Coordinates of C-alpha atoms in Angstrom, one line a residue:
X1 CA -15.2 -53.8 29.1
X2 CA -13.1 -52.7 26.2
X3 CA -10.3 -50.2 26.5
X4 CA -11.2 -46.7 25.6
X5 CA -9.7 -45.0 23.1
X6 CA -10.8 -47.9 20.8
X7 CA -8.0 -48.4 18.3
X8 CA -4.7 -46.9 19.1
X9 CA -3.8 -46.0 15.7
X10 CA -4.2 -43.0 12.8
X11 CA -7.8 -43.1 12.0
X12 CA -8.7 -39.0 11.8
X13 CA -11.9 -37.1 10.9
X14 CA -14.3 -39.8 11.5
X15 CA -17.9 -39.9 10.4
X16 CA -19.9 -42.9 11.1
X17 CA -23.3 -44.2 10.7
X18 CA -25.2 -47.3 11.0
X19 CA -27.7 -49.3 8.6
X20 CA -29.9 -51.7 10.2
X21 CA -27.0 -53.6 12.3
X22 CA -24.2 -52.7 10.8
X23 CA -22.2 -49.6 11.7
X24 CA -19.6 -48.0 9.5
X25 CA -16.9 -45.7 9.7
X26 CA -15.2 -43.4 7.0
X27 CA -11.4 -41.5 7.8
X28 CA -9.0 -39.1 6.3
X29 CA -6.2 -41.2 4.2
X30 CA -4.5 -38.4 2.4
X31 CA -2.0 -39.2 0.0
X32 CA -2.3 -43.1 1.0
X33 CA -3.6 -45.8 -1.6
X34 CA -6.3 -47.4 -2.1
X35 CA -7.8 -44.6 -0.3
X36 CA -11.3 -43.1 1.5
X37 CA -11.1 -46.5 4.0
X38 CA -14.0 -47.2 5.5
X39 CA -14.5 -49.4 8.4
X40 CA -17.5 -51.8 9.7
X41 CA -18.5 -52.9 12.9
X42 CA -21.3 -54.6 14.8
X43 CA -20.4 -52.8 18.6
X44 CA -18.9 -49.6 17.5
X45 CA -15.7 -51.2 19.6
X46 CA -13.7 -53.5 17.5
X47 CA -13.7 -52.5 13.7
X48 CA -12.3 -53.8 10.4
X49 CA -11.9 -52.7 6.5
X50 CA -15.0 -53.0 4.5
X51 CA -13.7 -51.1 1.7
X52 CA -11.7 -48.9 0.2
X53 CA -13.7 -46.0 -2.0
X54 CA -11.1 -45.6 -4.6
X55 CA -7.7 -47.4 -5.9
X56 CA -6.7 -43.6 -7.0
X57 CA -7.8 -40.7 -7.1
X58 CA -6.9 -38.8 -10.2
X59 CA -3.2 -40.3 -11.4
X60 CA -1.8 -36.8 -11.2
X61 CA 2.1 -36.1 -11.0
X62 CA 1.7 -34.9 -7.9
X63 CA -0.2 -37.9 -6.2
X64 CA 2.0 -40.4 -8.3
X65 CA 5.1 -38.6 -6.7
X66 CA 6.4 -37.4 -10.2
X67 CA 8.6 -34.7 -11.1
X68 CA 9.4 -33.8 -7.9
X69 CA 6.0 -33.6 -7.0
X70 CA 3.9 -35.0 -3.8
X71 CA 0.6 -34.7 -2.0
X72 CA 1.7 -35.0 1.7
X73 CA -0.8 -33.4 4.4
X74 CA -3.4 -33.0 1.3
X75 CA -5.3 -35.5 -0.5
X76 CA -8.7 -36.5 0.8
X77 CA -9.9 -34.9 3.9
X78 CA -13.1 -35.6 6.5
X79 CA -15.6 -37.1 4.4
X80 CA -18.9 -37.4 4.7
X81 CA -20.5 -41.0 4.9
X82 CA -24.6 -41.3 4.6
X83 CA -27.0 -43.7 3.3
X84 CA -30.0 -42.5 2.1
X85 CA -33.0 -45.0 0.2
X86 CA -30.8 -47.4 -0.7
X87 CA -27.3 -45.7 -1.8
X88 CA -24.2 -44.6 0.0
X89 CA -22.6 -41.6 -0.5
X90 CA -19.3 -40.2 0.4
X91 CA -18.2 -36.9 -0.1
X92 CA -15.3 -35.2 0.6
X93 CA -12.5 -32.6 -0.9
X94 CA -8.6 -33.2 -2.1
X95 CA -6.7 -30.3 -1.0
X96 CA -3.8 -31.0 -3.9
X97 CA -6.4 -30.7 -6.8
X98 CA -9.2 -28.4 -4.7
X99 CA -11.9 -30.2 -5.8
X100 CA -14.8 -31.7 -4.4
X101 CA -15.7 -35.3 -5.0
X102 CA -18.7 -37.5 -4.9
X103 CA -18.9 -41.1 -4.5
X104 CA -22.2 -43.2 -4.6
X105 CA -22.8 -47.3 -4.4
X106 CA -25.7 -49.7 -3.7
X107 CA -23.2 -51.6 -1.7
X108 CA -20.4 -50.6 0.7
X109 CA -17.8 -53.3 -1.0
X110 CA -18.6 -50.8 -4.3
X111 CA -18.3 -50.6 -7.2
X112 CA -18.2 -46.8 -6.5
X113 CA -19.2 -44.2 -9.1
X114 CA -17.3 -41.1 -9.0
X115 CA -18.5 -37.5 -9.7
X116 CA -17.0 -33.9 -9.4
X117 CA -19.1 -32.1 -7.3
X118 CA -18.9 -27.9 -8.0
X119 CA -17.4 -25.9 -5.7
X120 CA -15.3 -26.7 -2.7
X121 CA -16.2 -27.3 0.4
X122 CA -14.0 -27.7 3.4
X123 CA -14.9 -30.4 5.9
X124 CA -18.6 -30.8 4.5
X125 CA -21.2 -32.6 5.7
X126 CA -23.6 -34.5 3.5
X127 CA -27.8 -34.0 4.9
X128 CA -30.6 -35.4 3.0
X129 CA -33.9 -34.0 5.1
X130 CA -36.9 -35.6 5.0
X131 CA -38.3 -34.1 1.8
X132 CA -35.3 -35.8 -0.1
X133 CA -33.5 -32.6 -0.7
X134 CA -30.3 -32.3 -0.2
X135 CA -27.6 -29.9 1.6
X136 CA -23.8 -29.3 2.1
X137 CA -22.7 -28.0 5.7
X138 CA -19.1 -26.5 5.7
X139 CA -16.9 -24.2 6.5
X140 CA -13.5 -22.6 8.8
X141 CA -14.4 -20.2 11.3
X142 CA -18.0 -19.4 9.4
X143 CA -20.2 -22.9 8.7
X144 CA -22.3 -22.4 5.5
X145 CA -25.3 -24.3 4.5
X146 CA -26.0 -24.6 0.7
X147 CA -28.6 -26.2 -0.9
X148 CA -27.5 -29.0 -3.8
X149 CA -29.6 -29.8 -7.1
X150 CA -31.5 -32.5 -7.0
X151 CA -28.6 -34.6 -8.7
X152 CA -26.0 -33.0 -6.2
X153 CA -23.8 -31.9 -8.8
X154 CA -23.7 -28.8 -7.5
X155 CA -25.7 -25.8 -5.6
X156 CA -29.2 -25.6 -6.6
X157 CA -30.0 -22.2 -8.2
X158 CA -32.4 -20.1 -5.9
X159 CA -31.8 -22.6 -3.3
X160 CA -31.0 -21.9 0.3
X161 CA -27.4 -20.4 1.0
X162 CA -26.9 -19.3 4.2
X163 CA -24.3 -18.9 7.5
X164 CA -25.7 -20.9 10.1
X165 CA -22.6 -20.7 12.8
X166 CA -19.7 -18.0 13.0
X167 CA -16.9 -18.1 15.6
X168 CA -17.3 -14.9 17.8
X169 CA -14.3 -15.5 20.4
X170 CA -10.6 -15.4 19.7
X171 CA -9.6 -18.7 18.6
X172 CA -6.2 -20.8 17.3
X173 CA -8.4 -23.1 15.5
X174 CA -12.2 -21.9 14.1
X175 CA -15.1 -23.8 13.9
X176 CA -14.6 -26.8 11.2
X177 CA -15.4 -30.4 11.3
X178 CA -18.9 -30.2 10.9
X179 CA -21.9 -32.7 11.0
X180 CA -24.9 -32.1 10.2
X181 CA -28.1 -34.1 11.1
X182 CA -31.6 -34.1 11.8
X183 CA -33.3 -35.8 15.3
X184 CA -36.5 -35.8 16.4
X185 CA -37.4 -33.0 14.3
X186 CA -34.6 -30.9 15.4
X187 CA -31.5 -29.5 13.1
X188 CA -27.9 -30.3 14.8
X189 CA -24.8 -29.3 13.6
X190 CA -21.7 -30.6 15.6
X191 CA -18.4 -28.9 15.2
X192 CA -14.7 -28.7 16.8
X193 CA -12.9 -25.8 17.8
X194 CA -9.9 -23.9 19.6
X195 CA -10.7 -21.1 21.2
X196 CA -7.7 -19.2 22.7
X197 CA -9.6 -19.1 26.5
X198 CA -9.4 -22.8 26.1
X199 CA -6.6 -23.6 24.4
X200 CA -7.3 -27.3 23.1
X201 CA -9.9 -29.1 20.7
X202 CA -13.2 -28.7 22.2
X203 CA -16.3 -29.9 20.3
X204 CA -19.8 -27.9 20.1
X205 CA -23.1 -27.7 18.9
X206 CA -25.4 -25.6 17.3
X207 CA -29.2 -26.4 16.9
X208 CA -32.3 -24.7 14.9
X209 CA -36.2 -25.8 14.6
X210 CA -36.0 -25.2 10.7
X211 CA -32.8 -24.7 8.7
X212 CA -34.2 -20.9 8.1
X213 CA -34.0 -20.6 12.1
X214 CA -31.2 -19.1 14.4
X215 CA -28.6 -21.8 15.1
X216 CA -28.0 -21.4 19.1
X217 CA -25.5 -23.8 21.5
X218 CA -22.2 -23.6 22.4
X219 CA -19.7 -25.9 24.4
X220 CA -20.6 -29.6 24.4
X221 CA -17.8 -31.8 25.3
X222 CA -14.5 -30.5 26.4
X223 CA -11.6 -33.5 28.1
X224 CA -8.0 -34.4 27.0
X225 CA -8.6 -38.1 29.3
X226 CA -5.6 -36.8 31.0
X227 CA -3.2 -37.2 28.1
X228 CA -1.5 -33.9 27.3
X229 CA -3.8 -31.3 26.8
X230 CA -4.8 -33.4 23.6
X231 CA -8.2 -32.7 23.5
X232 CA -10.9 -35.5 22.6
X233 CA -13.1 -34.2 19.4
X234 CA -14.7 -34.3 16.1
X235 CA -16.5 -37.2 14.7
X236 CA -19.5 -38.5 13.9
X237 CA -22.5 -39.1 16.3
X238 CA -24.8 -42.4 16.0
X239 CA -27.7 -44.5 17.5
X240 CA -27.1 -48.0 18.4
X241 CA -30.7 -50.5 17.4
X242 CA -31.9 -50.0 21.4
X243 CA -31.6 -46.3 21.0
X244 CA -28.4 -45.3 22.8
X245 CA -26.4 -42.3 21.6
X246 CA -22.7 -42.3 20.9
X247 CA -20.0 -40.0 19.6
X248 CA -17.2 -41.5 17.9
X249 CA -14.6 -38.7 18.0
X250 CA -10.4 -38.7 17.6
X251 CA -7.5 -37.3 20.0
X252 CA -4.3 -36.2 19.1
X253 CA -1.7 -38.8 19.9
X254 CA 2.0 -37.8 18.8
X255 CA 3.8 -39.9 16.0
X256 CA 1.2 -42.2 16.0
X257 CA -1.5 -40.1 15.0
X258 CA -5.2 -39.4 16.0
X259 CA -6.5 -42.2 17.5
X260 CA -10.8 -43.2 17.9
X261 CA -12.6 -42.3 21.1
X262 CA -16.1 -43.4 22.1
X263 CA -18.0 -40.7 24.2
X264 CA -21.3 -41.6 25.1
X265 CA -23.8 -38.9 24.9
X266 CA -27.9 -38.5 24.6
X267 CA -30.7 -35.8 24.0
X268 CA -32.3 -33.7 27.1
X269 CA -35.0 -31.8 25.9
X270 CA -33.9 -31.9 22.7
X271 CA -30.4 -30.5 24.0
X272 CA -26.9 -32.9 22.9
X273 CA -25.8 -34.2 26.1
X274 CA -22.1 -35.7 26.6
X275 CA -20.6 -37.6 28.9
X276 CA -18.5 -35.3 30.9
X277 CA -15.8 -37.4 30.8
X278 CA -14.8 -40.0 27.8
X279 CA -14.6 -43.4 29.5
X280 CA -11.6 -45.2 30.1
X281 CA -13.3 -48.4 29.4
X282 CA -16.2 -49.3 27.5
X283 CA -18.9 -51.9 26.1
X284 CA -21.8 -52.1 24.1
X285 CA -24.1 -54.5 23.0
X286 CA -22.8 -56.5 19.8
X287 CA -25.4 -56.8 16.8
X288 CA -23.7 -60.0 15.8
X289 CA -22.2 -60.9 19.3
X290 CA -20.2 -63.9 17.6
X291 CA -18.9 -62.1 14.5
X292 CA -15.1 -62.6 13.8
X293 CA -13.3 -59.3 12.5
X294 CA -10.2 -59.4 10.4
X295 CA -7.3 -57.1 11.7
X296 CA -6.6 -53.3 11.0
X297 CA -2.6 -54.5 10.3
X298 CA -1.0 -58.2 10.2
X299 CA 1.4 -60.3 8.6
X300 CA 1.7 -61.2 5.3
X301 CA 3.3 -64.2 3.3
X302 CA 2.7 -62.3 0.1
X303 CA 0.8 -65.4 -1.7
X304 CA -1.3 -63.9 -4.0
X305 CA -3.2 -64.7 -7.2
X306 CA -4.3 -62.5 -10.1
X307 CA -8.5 -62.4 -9.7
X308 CA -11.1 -62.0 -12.1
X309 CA -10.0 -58.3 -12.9
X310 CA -6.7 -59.4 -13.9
X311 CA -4.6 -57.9 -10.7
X312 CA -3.8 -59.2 -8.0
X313 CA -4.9 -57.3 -4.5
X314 CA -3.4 -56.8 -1.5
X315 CA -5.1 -57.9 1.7
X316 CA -6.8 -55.0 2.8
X317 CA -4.0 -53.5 5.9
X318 CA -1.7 -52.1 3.3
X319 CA -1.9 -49.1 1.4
X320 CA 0.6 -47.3 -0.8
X321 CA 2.3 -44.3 -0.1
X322 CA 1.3 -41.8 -2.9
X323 CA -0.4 -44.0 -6.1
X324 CA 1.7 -46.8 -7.3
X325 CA 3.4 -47.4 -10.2
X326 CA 2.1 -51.1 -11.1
X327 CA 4.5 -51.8 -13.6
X328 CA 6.9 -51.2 -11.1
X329 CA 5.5 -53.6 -8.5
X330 CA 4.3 -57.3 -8.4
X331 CA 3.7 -60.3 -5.8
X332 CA 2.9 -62.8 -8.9
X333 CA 6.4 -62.5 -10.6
X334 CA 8.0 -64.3 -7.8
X335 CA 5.6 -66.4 -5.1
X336 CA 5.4 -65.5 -1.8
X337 CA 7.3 -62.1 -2.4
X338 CA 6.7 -58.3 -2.8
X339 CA 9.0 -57.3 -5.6
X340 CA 10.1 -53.3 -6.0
X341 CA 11.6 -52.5 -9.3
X342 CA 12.9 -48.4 -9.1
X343 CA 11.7 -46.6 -12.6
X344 CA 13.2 -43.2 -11.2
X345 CA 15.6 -41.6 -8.9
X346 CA 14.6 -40.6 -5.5
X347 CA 16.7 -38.3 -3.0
X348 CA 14.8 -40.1 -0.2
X349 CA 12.7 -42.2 1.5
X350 CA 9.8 -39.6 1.5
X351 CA 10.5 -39.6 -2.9
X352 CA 10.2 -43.1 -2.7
X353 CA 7.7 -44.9 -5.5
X354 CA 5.5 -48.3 -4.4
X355 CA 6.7 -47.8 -0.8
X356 CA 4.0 -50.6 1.0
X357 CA 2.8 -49.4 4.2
X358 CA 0.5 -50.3 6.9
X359 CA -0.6 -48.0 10.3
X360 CA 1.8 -48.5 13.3
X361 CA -0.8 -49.4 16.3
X362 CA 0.2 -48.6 20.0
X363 CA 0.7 -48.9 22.8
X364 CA 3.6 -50.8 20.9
X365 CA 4.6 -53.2 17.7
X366 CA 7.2 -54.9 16.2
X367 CA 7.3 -55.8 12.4
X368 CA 10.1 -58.7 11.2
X369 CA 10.8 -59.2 7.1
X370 CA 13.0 -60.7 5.1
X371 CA 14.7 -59.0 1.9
X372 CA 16.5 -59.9 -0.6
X373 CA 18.6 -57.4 -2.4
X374 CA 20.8 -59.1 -4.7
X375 CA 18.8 -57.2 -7.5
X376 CA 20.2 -53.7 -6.2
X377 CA 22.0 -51.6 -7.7
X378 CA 25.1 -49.4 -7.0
X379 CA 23.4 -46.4 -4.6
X380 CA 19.8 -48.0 -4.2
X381 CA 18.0 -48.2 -0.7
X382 CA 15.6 -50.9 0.2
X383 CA 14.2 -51.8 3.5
X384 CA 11.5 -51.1 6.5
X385 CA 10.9 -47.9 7.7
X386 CA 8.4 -45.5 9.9
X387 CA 7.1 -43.4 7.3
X388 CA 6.8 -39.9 8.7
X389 CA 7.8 -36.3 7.9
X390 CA 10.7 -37.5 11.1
X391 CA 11.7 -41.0 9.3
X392 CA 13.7 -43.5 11.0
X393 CA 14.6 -46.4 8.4
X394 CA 16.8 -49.6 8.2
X395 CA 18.0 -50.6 4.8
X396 CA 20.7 -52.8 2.7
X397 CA 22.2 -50.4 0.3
X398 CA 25.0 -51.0 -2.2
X399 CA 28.1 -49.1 -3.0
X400 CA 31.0 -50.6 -5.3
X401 CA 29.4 -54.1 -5.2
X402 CA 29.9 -54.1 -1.8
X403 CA 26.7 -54.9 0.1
X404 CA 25.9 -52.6 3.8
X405 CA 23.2 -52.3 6.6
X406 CA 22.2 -48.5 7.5
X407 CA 20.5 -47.0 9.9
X408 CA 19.2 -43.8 9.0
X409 CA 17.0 -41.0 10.4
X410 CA 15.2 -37.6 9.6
X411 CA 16.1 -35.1 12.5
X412 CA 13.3 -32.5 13.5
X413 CA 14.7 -28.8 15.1
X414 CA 11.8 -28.6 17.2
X415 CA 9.2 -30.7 18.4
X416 CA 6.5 -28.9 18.0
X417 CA 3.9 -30.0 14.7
X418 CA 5.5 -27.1 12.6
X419 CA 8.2 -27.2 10.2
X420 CA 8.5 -28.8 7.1
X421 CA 11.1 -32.0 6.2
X422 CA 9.8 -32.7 2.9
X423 CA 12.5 -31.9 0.8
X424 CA 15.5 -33.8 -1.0
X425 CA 17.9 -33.6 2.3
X426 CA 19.1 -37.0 3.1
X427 CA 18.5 -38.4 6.2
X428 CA 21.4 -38.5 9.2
X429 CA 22.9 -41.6 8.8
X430 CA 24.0 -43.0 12.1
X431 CA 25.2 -46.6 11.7
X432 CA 26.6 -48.9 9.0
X433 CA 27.8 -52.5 8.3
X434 CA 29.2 -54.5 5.9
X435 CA 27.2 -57.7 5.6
X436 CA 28.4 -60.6 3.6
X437 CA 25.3 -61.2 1.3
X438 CA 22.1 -60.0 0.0
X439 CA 19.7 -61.9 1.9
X440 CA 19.2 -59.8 5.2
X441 CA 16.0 -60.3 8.1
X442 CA 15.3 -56.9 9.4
X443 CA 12.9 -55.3 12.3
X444 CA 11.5 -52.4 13.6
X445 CA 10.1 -51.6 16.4
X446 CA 7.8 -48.6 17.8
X447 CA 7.0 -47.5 21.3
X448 CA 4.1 -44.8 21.8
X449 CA 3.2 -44.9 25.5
X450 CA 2.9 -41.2 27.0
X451 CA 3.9 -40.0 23.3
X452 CA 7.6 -42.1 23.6
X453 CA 7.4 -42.1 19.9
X454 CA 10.4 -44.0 19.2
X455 CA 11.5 -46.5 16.5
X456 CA 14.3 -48.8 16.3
X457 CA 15.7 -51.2 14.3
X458 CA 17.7 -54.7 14.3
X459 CA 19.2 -57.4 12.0
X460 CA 19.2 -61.0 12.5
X461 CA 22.9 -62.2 12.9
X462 CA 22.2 -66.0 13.1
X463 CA 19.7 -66.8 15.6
X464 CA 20.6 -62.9 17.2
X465 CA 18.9 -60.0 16.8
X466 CA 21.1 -57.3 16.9
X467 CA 20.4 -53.8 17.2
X468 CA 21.5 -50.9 14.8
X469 CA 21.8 -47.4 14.8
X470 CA 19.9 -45.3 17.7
X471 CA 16.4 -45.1 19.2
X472 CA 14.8 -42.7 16.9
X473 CA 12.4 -40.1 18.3
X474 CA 9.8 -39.0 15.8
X475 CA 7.5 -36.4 16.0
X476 CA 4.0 -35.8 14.3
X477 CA 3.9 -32.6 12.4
X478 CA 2.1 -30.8 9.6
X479 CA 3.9 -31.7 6.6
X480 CA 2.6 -35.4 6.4
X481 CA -0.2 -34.6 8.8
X482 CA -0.6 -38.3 9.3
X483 CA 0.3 -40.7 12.3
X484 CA 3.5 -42.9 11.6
X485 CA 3.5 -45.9 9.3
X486 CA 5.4 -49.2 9.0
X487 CA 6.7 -49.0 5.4
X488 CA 8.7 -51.8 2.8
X489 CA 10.6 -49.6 0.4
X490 CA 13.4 -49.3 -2.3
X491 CA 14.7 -45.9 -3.9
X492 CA 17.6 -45.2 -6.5
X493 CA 20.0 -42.2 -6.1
X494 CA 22.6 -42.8 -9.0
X495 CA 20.9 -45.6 -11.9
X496 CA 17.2 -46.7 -11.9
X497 CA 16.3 -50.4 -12.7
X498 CA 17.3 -52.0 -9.4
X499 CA 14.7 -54.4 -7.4
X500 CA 14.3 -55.4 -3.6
X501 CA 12.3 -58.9 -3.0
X502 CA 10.8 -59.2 0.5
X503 CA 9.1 -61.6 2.2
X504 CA 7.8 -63.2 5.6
X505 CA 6.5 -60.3 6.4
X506 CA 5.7 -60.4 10.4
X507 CA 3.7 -57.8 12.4
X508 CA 3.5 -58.0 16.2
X509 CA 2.0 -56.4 18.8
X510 CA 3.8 -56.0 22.1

C-alpha cells in the first residue's frame, strides 16, 4: 500500500488520462518555465515528467519579469489533456494575456504545435464525441458547452451553444473545474464547488442522455481526510486496463500547495459513485510493475552539454521562475556550475531574473549548495530561497567589498490566502555575518506537517552547520497562487553585471 495523498507537493488542476498502458497527468504551472508539465505513470501512484508543453509561452514583458512587470497567480491554468486518433491535445487559457491556447503532438515528448484558440474559456474541458466533433465545456458559476469547428480554431457557426449547469445555492466559490466526458453512452460533467451551506471544496456531477438533454446530479464527493477543512477535489477521472474507476483530484495544503489525491470511484446505474472517504493508503495494479521512475525533484552536479539544438537542458525537476533570460544564464561557461549574470536591477527576490527553482515536497526537505560569489557586485543578492509571495531567503551579499551572509524574510499581516506582497518592499532582514570569502555552502530546510510551513536556513562553518536568522513561517496566498518552491537566485539593487556560480546542488528528503 502506498500513502495517500500521492505526491506531497504543488501539482494543481489535474486532468489525467490513459493510452493503452500508460497514464498521464497535466497541471497548472503559472508563471513557471518550461511550462504545461505533464506527468506519466504506469499505477496512477508514483509519477514522473514526461514533458513539458512549452519552453515559453509568449516572451512578453510581463512573463519575462520586465519593466516592472510579472505574471504571478496567472499564466496557464487547468488544462485540458485528451488523445483522440492518434494526437494529443492540450488546451488551456493564460490569464496575463486572456487567451486561449491549443497544443497538439503525435507524441507526448512533442514537438508541440501551438495555436490560438478564439475566445476564452475559463477552466475548459476538451470532448471529442464519437462522431469526431468537437466541444469546449467551461465556465464560473454557469458551465457552457460550445461547439468548435472542425479545425478547433474556434466555435463552429450554427453549432451547439448552450448552459448545461448553473449554481442555484449561495456559494464562496461557483461551479468551475470542469470535465467533461462520455461513458457508456452517457454525458458527465464533473465540477468543484463551494457552496456557503458547506463551506469547503466539494466536487459534483451533472449527467444528460444527449448533450441537448437536461443536465441533472448534484453532490458527489465531499471529505477534507481530516486535514483542515481543506476539502479533497477537482481533477480528472480515469479507467485503469481491468476497468476500475479512479479520480485523481488535489487538496489544499498550506505553503506547500495543492497536493494529488486518489479517490476511487465507479458507475451504479449509470450514476458517478465515490468512495465516501479518500483512502489513506492505496495500490493499484502497475502496467509495467518493474518500471523505474526518475524523481519529481533531486540533486544536481550541473554537468551539462549543449545537444543537437544547440542548448543545453536542464534535467527535467527545475523550472524557471517567470521566462529566462538565456543570455543571462549558462551551465556550459563553467563545468559543473549554474552561472547567473544580473542584466537589470531588481528590488527583490520576487523581481529576480533566471531564479532556478524546483517544488518543495513534504512532509519535509532539505536542499545543500555551494556558491560562489566572488563575481558580485556592490548591493547584489545571490543565494537559496523558498519562493513564495511569504519568502524566506539566505544569501551572500556585498556592500563596500566587504562580503556578508543574510537571512531575510517576507512578513504576511494575516494568515489568511488574501493580501498581496508583490511589490518592491524589501524583505525583513533578520540576521547578518561577515564571512571572510566568497565561497559559502548554504541550506534550507522546510517543514510542512499539519501546515508547520516553516523554512530555515544554515551555513557551513567548517564541518558545522550553523543556523541563521529565524524559523520562517510562510503562508500560501493568492498573489503567487502556487505552493512554495526551492529557488537559486541572484538580483542587483545598485549596478547590474554581477554573477553568482553555484554548484553541488543537494536535495533531501527528511
Amino acid at each position: 500500500m502506498y500513502h495517500n495523498p500521492i505526491i506531497w507537493a504543488d501539482y494543481p488542476d489535474l486532468d489525467v488520462i490513459r493510452v493503452e498502458d500508460t497514464y498521464y497527468m497535466v497541471s497548472t504551472t503559472m508563471h513557471m518555465m518550461p511550462g504545461c508539465v505533464i506527468l506519466r505513470s504506469y499505477d496512477l501512484i508514483h509519477w514522473e515528467v514526461a514533458t513539458y508543453v512549452y519552453d515559453r509561452l509568449d516572451d512578453t514583458p510581463a512573463q519575462r519579469l520586465e519593466d516592472g512587470k510579472h505574471i504571478y497567480g496567472k499564466g496557464m491554468w487547468a488544462a485540458s489533456l485528451r488523445y483522440h486518433q492518434g494526437t494529443f491535445y492540450v488546451i488551456f487559457v493564460a490569464n496575463d494575456t486572456r487567451k486561449t491556447y491549443l497544443y497538439t503532438s503525435a507524441s507526448i515528448s512533442g514537438p508541440w504545435d501551438k495555436r490560438i484558440v478564439e475566445g476564452f474559456y475559463h477552466d475548459c474541458s476538451l470532448f471529442f464525441d464519437d462522431d469526431d466533433r468537437a466541444y469546449l465545456v467551461h465556465g464560473n458559476a454557469e458551465i457552457h458547452l460550445v461547439e468548435l469547428k472542425a479545425d478547433l480554431s474556434g466555435p463552429k457557426p450554427g453549432g451547439t451553444q448552450r448552459l448545461i449547469v448553473k449554481e442555484r445555492d449561495p456559494y464562496h466559490l461557483g461551479y468551475e473545474g470542469a470535465h467533461f466526458y462520455k461513458v457508456n453512452g452517457k454525458y458527465y460533467v464533473f465540477l468543484i464547488h463551494i457552496s456557503k451551506e458547506v463551506g469547503r471544496r466539494t466536487q459534483a456531477y451533472y449527467m444528460a442522455d444527449t448533450l441537448n438533454g437536461e443536465f441533472i446530479g448534484g453532490e458527489v464527493f465531499n471529505d477534507d481526510m481530516g486535514y483542515f477543512n481543506s476539502g479533497v477535489a477537482q481533477g480528472g477521472i480515469v479507467d485503469t486496463p481491468g476497468g476500475d474507476w479512479y479520480a485523481v483530484l488535489f487538496q489544499d495544503h498550506g505553503a506547500v500547495g495543492r497536493i494529488p489525491v486518489i479517490v476511487p470511484m465507479n458507475f451504479e446505474d449509470g450514476i458517478p459513485v465515490f468512495a465516501s472517504n479518500a483512502p489513506r493508503a492505496i495500490d493499484i495494479p502497475s502496467t509495467r510493475p518493474d518500471y523505474s521512475y526518475s524523481p519529481l525533484v533531486g540533486s544536481d552536479d550541473f554537468e551539462y552539454h549543449i545537444g543537437g539544438d544547440s542548448r543545453a537542458r536542464l534535467r527535467d525537476f527545475w523550472q524557471w521562475n517567470h521566462t529566462p533570460h538565456d543570455e543571462q544564464w549558462s551551465v556550459t561557461e563553467k563545468p559543473g556550475v549554474y552561472r547567473i549574470r544580473t542584466g537589470q536591477l531588481s528590488p527583490n527576490l520576487i523581481y529576480a531574473v533566471n531564479t532556478l527553482t524546483q517544488r518543495a515536497m513534504g512532509p519535509a526537505c532539505k536542499v545543500n549548495v555551494t556558491l560562489d560569489g566572488s563575481g558580485l557586485n556592490d548591493g547584489d543578492y545571490a543565494g537559496l530561497c523558498f519562493l513564495i509571495g511569504t519568502y524566506g531567503l539566505i544569501a551572500l551579499t556585498r556592500e563596500q567589498g566587504e562580503f556578508y551572509l543574510v537571512m531575510q524574510a517576507r512578513e504576511s499581516q494575516d494568515s489568511s490566502i488574501f493580501g498581496n506582497l508583490i511589490d518592491e518592499e524589501p524583505a525583513t532582514e533578520h540576521a547578518r555575518i561577515r564571512v571572510t570569502g566568497p565561497v559559502v555552502t548554504l541550506q534550507a530546510s522546510g517543514h510542512f506537517v499539519n501546515n508547520q510551513d516553516e523554512c530555515s536556513f544554515a551555513y557551513l562553518d567548517g564541518t558545522e552547520w550553523k543556523p541563521l536568522g529565524i524559523s520562517h513561517k510562510m503562508f500560501y496566498k493568492l498573489d503567487h497562487f502556487m505552493g512554495c518552491r526551492i529557488g537559486l537566485f541572484l538580483y542587483s539593487t545598485q549596478v547590474k553585471g554581477g554573477t553568482a556560480d553555484f554548484s553541488n546542488f543537494k536535495y533531501d528528503m527528511i
